[in-house]
């Protein structure tokens, strides 16, 4: 009991972190419960989600912009996302606090985090699905935040087979555009002037990023890539998988170059929806 009370200190501190519990849990699962700094196991109840680029930089956008430039990171790098989060022991994180690592160290940790983004997103969807199934409901979150549930018990719960009756299927939307029509169009994005049609891969990357950014701003639901985009040199098609898509929100989607080519249920395209496979 005493040790439990002592260990509650980081839990209380942990609550100050505004990262939603499902994301915190997904991140911890994605790293298999290992602290990114000391490489030793860390219990869920003790894990601290560290921002590689400290979140206080969000309060000084100019400083953040300068660092992103200096560190050769994307200008739209998301400080508040899996690409910038790593799980660490409370104590391992204490030493770092709000300091900004040097370029090499930052890029090293960001490369680790980037490699975990897809897995973390999949784990998160899985957690959401478990919660939606009503099996865990609030009890999971309470148990987790109070440190009452062991790592093994949680893993066991998450490994249980979902009930087929209440399986919630994602919606798959395919977005497409004709690459050369885009160049001829007067409505093309402004940044296109910095490139020419031979920059197909770079321009495709940027178009996809724009699309994801726009969708993120419109939608409250989670979405991810179920497969890589289709690029044949003439067209670009992007399939995205949406969990619990709100149609009203989606109707606000407007684009001068993207066209919605198809809306389908997950099983229509990929067969029975069972669970997310880790890549
Ligand atoms: Zn550690």
mmCIF file of C-alpha atoms and ligand atoms in Angstrom:
data_model
loop_
_atom_site.group_PDB
_atom_site.id
_atom_site.type_symbol
_atom_site.label_atom_id
_atom_site.label_comp_id
_atom_site.label_asym_id
_atom_site.label_seq_id
_atom_site.Cartn_x
_atom_site.Cartn_y
_atom_site.Cartn_z
ATOM 1 C CA UNK A 1 0.000 0.000 0.000
ATOM 2 C CA UNK A 2 2.773 2.345 0.936
ATOM 3 C CA UNK A 3 4.663 1.719 -2.268
ATOM 4 C CA UNK A 4 1.454 2.371 -4.158
ATOM 5 C CA UNK A 5 1.063 5.750 -2.480
ATOM 6 C CA UNK A 6 4.647 6.659 -3.237
ATOM 7 C CA UNK A 7 4.231 5.608 -6.818
ATOM 8 C CA UNK A 8 1.137 7.730 -7.128
ATOM 9 C CA UNK A 9 3.233 10.852 -7.248
ATOM 10 C CA UNK A 10 4.130 10.541 -10.910
ATOM 11 C CA UNK A 11 0.534 9.562 -11.639
ATOM 12 C CA UNK A 12 -0.699 12.820 -10.195
ATOM 13 C CA UNK A 13 1.915 14.703 -12.152
ATOM 14 C CA UNK A 14 1.045 12.703 -15.230
ATOM 15 C CA UNK A 15 -2.498 14.040 -15.118
ATOM 16 C CA UNK A 16 -1.133 17.478 -15.872
ATOM 17 C CA UNK A 17 -0.132 16.232 -19.297
ATOM 18 C CA UNK A 18 -2.926 17.043 -21.681
ATOM 19 C CA UNK A 19 -2.257 14.164 -24.069
ATOM 20 C CA UNK A 20 -5.451 12.067 -24.172
ATOM 21 C CA UNK A 21 -5.095 8.763 -22.282
ATOM 22 C CA UNK A 22 -5.813 6.728 -25.425
ATOM 23 C CA UNK A 23 -2.867 8.349 -27.179
ATOM 24 C CA UNK A 24 -0.614 7.936 -24.165
ATOM 25 C CA UNK A 25 -1.573 4.282 -23.964
ATOM 26 C CA UNK A 26 -1.136 3.730 -27.709
ATOM 27 C CA UNK A 27 2.324 5.282 -27.580
ATOM 28 C CA UNK A 28 3.351 3.126 -24.661
ATOM 29 C CA UNK A 29 2.125 0.025 -26.530
ATOM 30 C CA UNK A 30 3.887 1.084 -29.731
ATOM 31 C CA UNK A 31 7.221 1.177 -27.881
ATOM 32 C CA UNK A 32 6.405 -2.125 -26.180
ATOM 33 C CA UNK A 33 6.587 -0.446 -22.765
ATOM 34 C CA UNK A 34 10.228 0.573 -23.125
ATOM 35 C CA UNK A 35 11.602 3.950 -22.010
ATOM 36 C CA UNK A 36 13.134 5.690 -25.002
ATOM 37 C CA UNK A 37 15.972 7.194 -22.975
ATOM 38 C CA UNK A 38 17.292 4.341 -20.822
ATOM 39 C CA UNK A 39 15.835 1.486 -22.956
ATOM 40 C CA UNK A 40 14.498 -0.212 -19.830
ATOM 41 C CA UNK A 41 10.869 -1.287 -19.279
ATOM 42 C CA UNK A 42 8.559 1.366 -17.896
ATOM 43 C CA UNK A 43 5.173 0.543 -16.372
ATOM 44 C CA UNK A 44 2.241 2.322 -17.914
ATOM 45 C CA UNK A 45 1.419 4.031 -14.644
ATOM 46 C CA UNK A 46 4.933 5.529 -14.526
ATOM 47 C CA UNK A 47 5.302 6.533 -18.135
ATOM 48 C CA UNK A 48 5.844 10.155 -19.016
ATOM 49 C CA UNK A 49 5.233 11.248 -22.585
ATOM 50 C CA UNK A 50 8.136 13.434 -23.489
ATOM 51 C CA UNK A 51 7.994 16.018 -26.250
ATOM 52 C CA UNK A 52 11.249 15.759 -28.216
ATOM 53 C CA UNK A 53 10.856 19.395 -29.260
ATOM 54 C CA UNK A 54 9.445 20.857 -26.045
ATOM 55 C CA UNK A 55 5.827 21.951 -26.181
ATOM 56 C CA UNK A 56 6.653 25.375 -24.712
ATOM 57 C CA UNK A 57 7.961 26.224 -28.201
ATOM 58 C CA UNK A 58 4.317 26.387 -29.298
ATOM 59 C CA UNK A 59 4.059 29.592 -27.286
ATOM 60 C CA UNK A 60 6.885 31.135 -29.304
ATOM 61 C CA UNK A 61 6.015 30.277 -32.917
ATOM 62 C CA UNK A 62 8.874 32.356 -34.334
ATOM 63 C CA UNK A 63 11.415 30.477 -32.235
ATOM 64 C CA UNK A 64 9.834 27.172 -33.216
ATOM 65 C CA UNK A 65 9.919 28.140 -36.878
ATOM 66 C CA UNK A 66 13.603 29.018 -36.599
ATOM 67 C CA UNK A 67 14.443 25.711 -34.914
ATOM 68 C CA UNK A 68 12.496 23.725 -37.517
ATOM 69 C CA UNK A 69 14.474 25.494 -40.230
ATOM 70 C CA UNK A 70 17.822 25.026 -38.517
ATOM 71 C CA UNK A 71 17.094 21.389 -37.754
ATOM 72 C CA UNK A 72 15.871 20.772 -41.329
ATOM 73 C CA UNK A 73 12.450 19.609 -40.182
ATOM 74 C CA UNK A 74 9.190 20.170 -42.054
ATOM 75 C CA UNK A 75 7.736 23.618 -41.424
ATOM 76 C CA UNK A 76 4.424 21.969 -40.470
ATOM 77 C CA UNK A 77 6.075 19.507 -38.090
ATOM 78 C CA UNK A 78 3.492 18.711 -35.429
ATOM 79 C CA UNK A 79 4.880 19.184 -31.919
ATOM 80 C CA UNK A 80 1.693 17.674 -30.528
ATOM 81 C CA UNK A 81 1.713 14.355 -32.313
ATOM 82 C CA UNK A 82 3.279 10.928 -32.264
ATOM 83 C CA UNK A 83 6.178 12.147 -34.440
ATOM 84 C CA UNK A 84 7.334 14.300 -31.506
ATOM 85 C CA UNK A 85 6.367 12.089 -28.554
ATOM 86 C CA UNK A 86 8.400 9.399 -26.876
ATOM 87 C CA UNK A 87 7.626 7.404 -23.746
ATOM 88 C CA UNK A 88 10.079 7.778 -20.894
ATOM 89 C CA UNK A 89 10.431 7.119 -17.221
ATOM 90 C CA UNK A 90 9.376 9.994 -15.073
ATOM 91 C CA UNK A 91 12.952 10.229 -13.806
ATOM 92 C CA UNK A 92 14.607 9.853 -17.197
ATOM 93 C CA UNK A 93 12.503 12.742 -18.441
ATOM 94 C CA UNK A 94 13.275 14.952 -15.461
ATOM 95 C CA UNK A 95 16.819 15.575 -16.617
ATOM 96 C CA UNK A 96 15.658 16.762 -19.998
ATOM 97 C CA UNK A 97 12.704 18.889 -18.897
ATOM 98 C CA UNK A 98 12.048 21.713 -21.337
ATOM 99 C CA UNK A 99 15.501 21.823 -22.889
ATOM 100 C CA UNK A 100 15.825 21.803 -26.654
ATOM 101 C CA UNK A 101 18.230 19.086 -27.731
ATOM 102 C CA UNK A 102 20.871 19.913 -30.331
ATOM 103 C CA UNK A 103 20.106 19.210 -33.973
ATOM 104 C CA UNK A 104 21.686 15.752 -34.084
ATOM 105 C CA UNK A 105 20.005 14.512 -30.912
ATOM 106 C CA UNK A 106 16.637 15.980 -31.898
ATOM 107 C CA UNK A 107 16.784 14.392 -35.332
ATOM 108 C CA UNK A 108 17.862 11.087 -33.807
ATOM 109 C CA UNK A 109 14.848 10.919 -31.471
ATOM 110 C CA UNK A 110 12.473 12.246 -34.127
ATOM 111 C CA UNK A 111 13.619 9.505 -36.493
ATOM 112 C CA UNK A 112 12.764 6.949 -33.801
ATOM 113 C CA UNK A 113 9.387 8.589 -33.182
ATOM 114 C CA UNK A 114 8.606 8.815 -36.919
ATOM 115 C CA UNK A 115 9.199 5.105 -37.245
ATOM 116 C CA UNK A 116 6.555 4.468 -34.584
ATOM 117 C CA UNK A 117 3.805 6.787 -35.867
ATOM 118 C CA UNK A 118 1.913 4.168 -37.873
ATOM 119 C CA UNK A 119 2.067 1.570 -35.116
ATOM 120 C CA UNK A 120 0.947 4.108 -32.512
ATOM 121 C CA UNK A 121 -1.981 5.201 -34.715
ATOM 122 C CA UNK A 122 -3.025 1.595 -35.168
ATOM 123 C CA UNK A 123 -2.783 0.933 -31.444
ATOM 124 C CA UNK A 124 -4.835 4.045 -30.803
ATOM 125 C CA UNK A 125 -7.589 2.911 -33.160
ATOM 126 C CA UNK A 126 -7.568 -0.406 -31.445
ATOM 127 C CA UNK A 127 -7.977 1.266 -28.056
ATOM 128 C CA UNK A 128 -10.821 3.407 -29.426
ATOM 129 C CA UNK A 129 -12.502 0.308 -30.768
ATOM 130 C CA UNK A 130 -12.158 -1.449 -27.424
ATOM 131 C CA UNK A 131 -13.714 1.548 -25.717
ATOM 132 C CA UNK A 132 -16.509 1.691 -28.285
ATOM 133 C CA UNK A 133 -17.259 -1.925 -27.702
ATOM 134 C CA UNK A 134 -18.338 -0.863 -24.269
ATOM 135 C CA UNK A 135 -16.250 -3.552 -22.740
ATOM 136 C CA UNK A 136 -13.822 -1.317 -20.989
ATOM 137 C CA UNK A 137 -15.665 1.989 -20.881
ATOM 138 C CA UNK A 138 -14.484 4.394 -18.252
ATOM 139 C CA UNK A 139 -13.185 1.658 -15.999
ATOM 140 C CA UNK A 140 -10.090 1.197 -18.114
ATOM 141 C CA UNK A 141 -9.146 4.840 -17.977
ATOM 142 C CA UNK A 142 -9.782 5.057 -14.262
ATOM 143 C CA UNK A 143 -7.861 1.867 -13.605
ATOM 144 C CA UNK A 144 -4.998 3.094 -15.737
ATOM 145 C CA UNK A 145 -4.792 6.532 -14.240
ATOM 146 C CA UNK A 146 -4.937 5.112 -10.728
ATOM 147 C CA UNK A 147 -2.296 2.546 -11.547
ATOM 148 C CA UNK A 148 -4.643 -0.266 -10.556
ATOM 149 C CA UNK A 149 -4.267 -2.296 -13.709
ATOM 150 C CA UNK A 150 -1.072 -4.162 -14.455
ATOM 151 C CA UNK A 151 0.660 -4.086 -17.810
ATOM 152 C CA UNK A 152 -0.032 -7.776 -18.335
ATOM 153 C CA UNK A 153 -3.749 -7.438 -17.551
ATOM 154 C CA UNK A 154 -4.062 -4.620 -20.067
ATOM 155 C CA UNK A 155 -2.273 -6.531 -22.761
ATOM 156 C CA UNK A 156 -4.544 -9.512 -22.122
ATOM 157 C CA UNK A 157 -7.643 -7.331 -22.470
ATOM 158 C CA UNK A 158 -6.405 -5.837 -25.712
ATOM 159 C CA UNK A 159 -5.571 -9.216 -27.148
ATOM 160 C CA UNK A 160 -9.076 -10.581 -26.615
ATOM 161 C CA UNK A 161 -11.074 -11.168 -29.759
ATOM 162 C CA UNK A 162 -13.627 -8.466 -30.514
ATOM 163 C CA UNK A 163 -17.278 -9.381 -30.348
ATOM 164 C CA UNK A 164 -18.509 -9.754 -33.957
ATOM 165 C CA UNK A 165 -21.873 -8.126 -33.200
ATOM 166 C CA UNK A 166 -20.561 -4.696 -32.428
ATOM 167 C CA UNK A 167 -17.606 -4.472 -34.730
ATOM 168 C CA UNK A 168 -17.262 -0.931 -35.952
ATOM 169 C CA UNK A 169 -16.033 -0.667 -39.466
ATOM 170 C CA UNK A 170 -14.069 2.237 -40.820
ATOM 171 C CA UNK A 171 -15.188 4.085 -43.937
ATOM 172 C CA UNK A 172 -12.697 4.195 -46.786
ATOM 173 C CA UNK A 173 -12.656 7.297 -48.947
ATOM 174 C CA UNK A 174 -10.570 7.466 -52.098
ATOM 175 C CA UNK A 175 -9.411 10.915 -53.188
ATOM 176 C CA UNK A 176 -7.987 11.410 -56.631
ATOM 177 C CA UNK A 177 -6.628 14.036 -58.934
ATOM 178 C CA UNK A 178 -5.226 14.293 -62.423
ATOM 179 C CA UNK A 179 -1.690 15.575 -62.149
ATOM 180 C CA UNK A 180 -1.484 17.374 -65.485
ATOM 181 C CA UNK A 181 -4.943 18.919 -65.191
ATOM 182 C CA UNK A 182 -3.703 20.407 -61.951
ATOM 183 C CA UNK A 183 -0.827 22.169 -63.724
ATOM 184 C CA UNK A 184 -3.145 23.580 -66.368
ATOM 185 C CA UNK A 185 -5.747 24.683 -63.875
ATOM 186 C CA UNK A 186 -5.843 28.313 -62.790
ATOM 187 C CA UNK A 187 -7.034 27.107 -59.403
ATOM 188 C CA UNK A 188 -3.883 25.192 -58.569
ATOM 189 C CA UNK A 189 -2.281 25.745 -55.141
ATOM 190 C CA UNK A 190 0.046 28.774 -54.877
ATOM 191 C CA UNK A 191 3.082 26.775 -53.819
ATOM 192 C CA UNK A 192 2.952 24.885 -57.109
ATOM 193 C CA UNK A 193 4.770 27.867 -58.709
ATOM 194 C CA UNK A 194 7.946 26.765 -56.898
ATOM 195 C CA UNK A 195 7.995 23.471 -58.817
ATOM 196 C CA UNK A 196 7.556 22.156 -62.294
ATOM 197 C CA UNK A 197 5.691 19.102 -63.599
ATOM 198 C CA UNK A 198 8.821 16.930 -63.526
ATOM 199 C CA UNK A 199 8.806 17.168 -59.718
ATOM 200 C CA UNK A 200 6.022 14.575 -59.599
ATOM 201 C CA UNK A 201 7.059 12.746 -56.399
ATOM 202 C CA UNK A 202 7.679 15.938 -54.408
ATOM 203 C CA UNK A 203 4.499 17.592 -55.624
ATOM 204 C CA UNK A 204 2.508 14.424 -54.833
ATOM 205 C CA UNK A 205 3.943 14.405 -51.297
ATOM 206 C CA UNK A 206 2.929 18.032 -50.819
ATOM 207 C CA UNK A 207 -0.544 17.485 -52.244
ATOM 208 C CA UNK A 208 -1.092 14.570 -49.890
ATOM 209 C CA UNK A 209 0.137 16.582 -46.935
ATOM 210 C CA UNK A 210 -2.267 19.395 -47.862
ATOM 211 C CA UNK A 211 -5.121 16.933 -48.083
ATOM 212 C CA UNK A 212 -4.373 15.386 -44.690
ATOM 213 C CA UNK A 213 -4.001 18.833 -43.156
ATOM 214 C CA UNK A 214 -7.319 19.997 -44.556
ATOM 215 C CA UNK A 215 -9.098 16.848 -43.361
ATOM 216 C CA UNK A 216 -7.566 17.179 -39.906
ATOM 217 C CA UNK A 217 -8.959 20.702 -39.694
ATOM 218 C CA UNK A 218 -12.452 19.580 -40.730
ATOM 219 C CA UNK A 219 -12.907 16.275 -38.962
ATOM 220 C CA UNK A 220 -13.071 15.258 -35.347
ATOM 221 C CA UNK A 221 -12.638 11.564 -36.131
ATOM 222 C CA UNK A 222 -9.375 9.654 -36.474
ATOM 223 C CA UNK A 223 -8.125 8.558 -39.850
ATOM 224 C CA UNK A 224 -5.111 6.817 -41.325
ATOM 225 C CA UNK A 225 -3.659 5.419 -44.530
ATOM 226 C CA UNK A 226 -4.710 1.799 -45.035
ATOM 227 C CA UNK A 227 -2.273 1.599 -47.963
ATOM 228 C CA UNK A 228 0.264 3.787 -49.763
ATOM 229 C CA UNK A 229 -1.053 6.315 -52.256
ATOM 230 C CA UNK A 230 -1.399 5.335 -55.918
ATOM 231 C CA UNK A 231 0.977 7.172 -58.234
ATOM 232 C CA UNK A 232 1.226 6.305 -61.894
ATOM 233 C CA UNK A 233 2.854 9.482 -63.167
ATOM 234 C CA UNK A 234 -0.446 10.928 -64.387
ATOM 235 C CA UNK A 235 -2.792 10.639 -61.484
ATOM 236 C CA UNK A 236 -2.546 10.546 -57.731
ATOM 237 C CA UNK A 237 -4.999 8.622 -55.607
ATOM 238 C CA UNK A 238 -5.119 8.478 -51.839
ATOM 239 C CA UNK A 239 -7.173 6.100 -49.770
ATOM 240 C CA UNK A 240 -7.883 7.040 -46.200
ATOM 241 C CA UNK A 241 -9.640 5.022 -43.555
ATOM 242 C CA UNK A 242 -11.925 6.953 -41.187
ATOM 243 C CA UNK A 243 -13.141 5.693 -37.842
ATOM 244 C CA UNK A 244 -16.684 6.874 -37.086
ATOM 245 C CA UNK A 245 -16.787 9.506 -39.770
ATOM 246 C CA UNK A 246 -19.316 12.272 -39.249
ATOM 247 C CA UNK A 247 -20.933 12.824 -42.658
ATOM 248 C CA UNK A 248 -21.856 16.407 -41.836
ATOM 249 C CA UNK A 249 -18.217 17.228 -41.195
ATOM 250 C CA UNK A 250 -17.145 15.478 -44.379
ATOM 251 C CA UNK A 251 -19.642 17.466 -46.438
ATOM 252 C CA UNK A 252 -17.636 20.586 -45.633
ATOM 253 C CA UNK A 253 -14.732 19.161 -47.602
ATOM 254 C CA UNK A 254 -14.132 21.233 -50.727
ATOM 255 C CA UNK A 255 -11.168 21.182 -53.033
ATOM 256 C CA UNK A 256 -10.339 22.656 -56.400
ATOM 257 C CA UNK A 257 -8.138 19.710 -57.345
ATOM 258 C CA UNK A 258 -9.067 16.719 -55.199
ATOM 259 C CA UNK A 259 -12.088 14.705 -56.203
ATOM 260 C CA UNK A 260 -13.767 12.057 -54.080
ATOM 261 C CA UNK A 261 -13.628 8.975 -56.259
ATOM 262 C CA UNK A 262 -15.146 6.418 -53.965
ATOM 263 C CA UNK A 263 -16.721 5.991 -50.554
ATOM 264 C CA UNK A 264 -16.877 2.426 -49.316
ATOM 265 C CA UNK A 265 -16.912 0.390 -46.179
ATOM 266 C CA UNK A 266 -13.684 -1.198 -45.081
ATOM 267 C CA UNK A 267 -14.906 -4.728 -45.816
ATOM 268 C CA UNK A 268 -15.953 -3.768 -49.363
ATOM 269 C CA UNK A 269 -12.334 -3.079 -50.194
ATOM 270 C CA UNK A 270 -10.206 -5.102 -47.831
ATOM 271 C CA UNK A 271 -12.441 -7.962 -46.799
ATOM 272 C CA UNK A 272 -13.714 -8.584 -43.306
ATOM 273 C CA UNK A 273 -12.656 -5.957 -40.816
ATOM 274 C CA UNK A 274 -11.083 -7.691 -37.868
ATOM 275 C CA UNK A 275 -8.241 -5.673 -36.498
ATOM 276 C CA UNK A 276 -5.377 -3.478 -37.495
ATOM 277 C CA UNK A 277 -2.271 -5.344 -38.453
ATOM 278 C CA UNK A 278 0.986 -3.864 -37.379
ATOM 279 C CA UNK A 279 3.351 -3.232 -40.228
HETATM 280 ZN ZN1 LIG B 1 14.118 5.399 -18.510
#
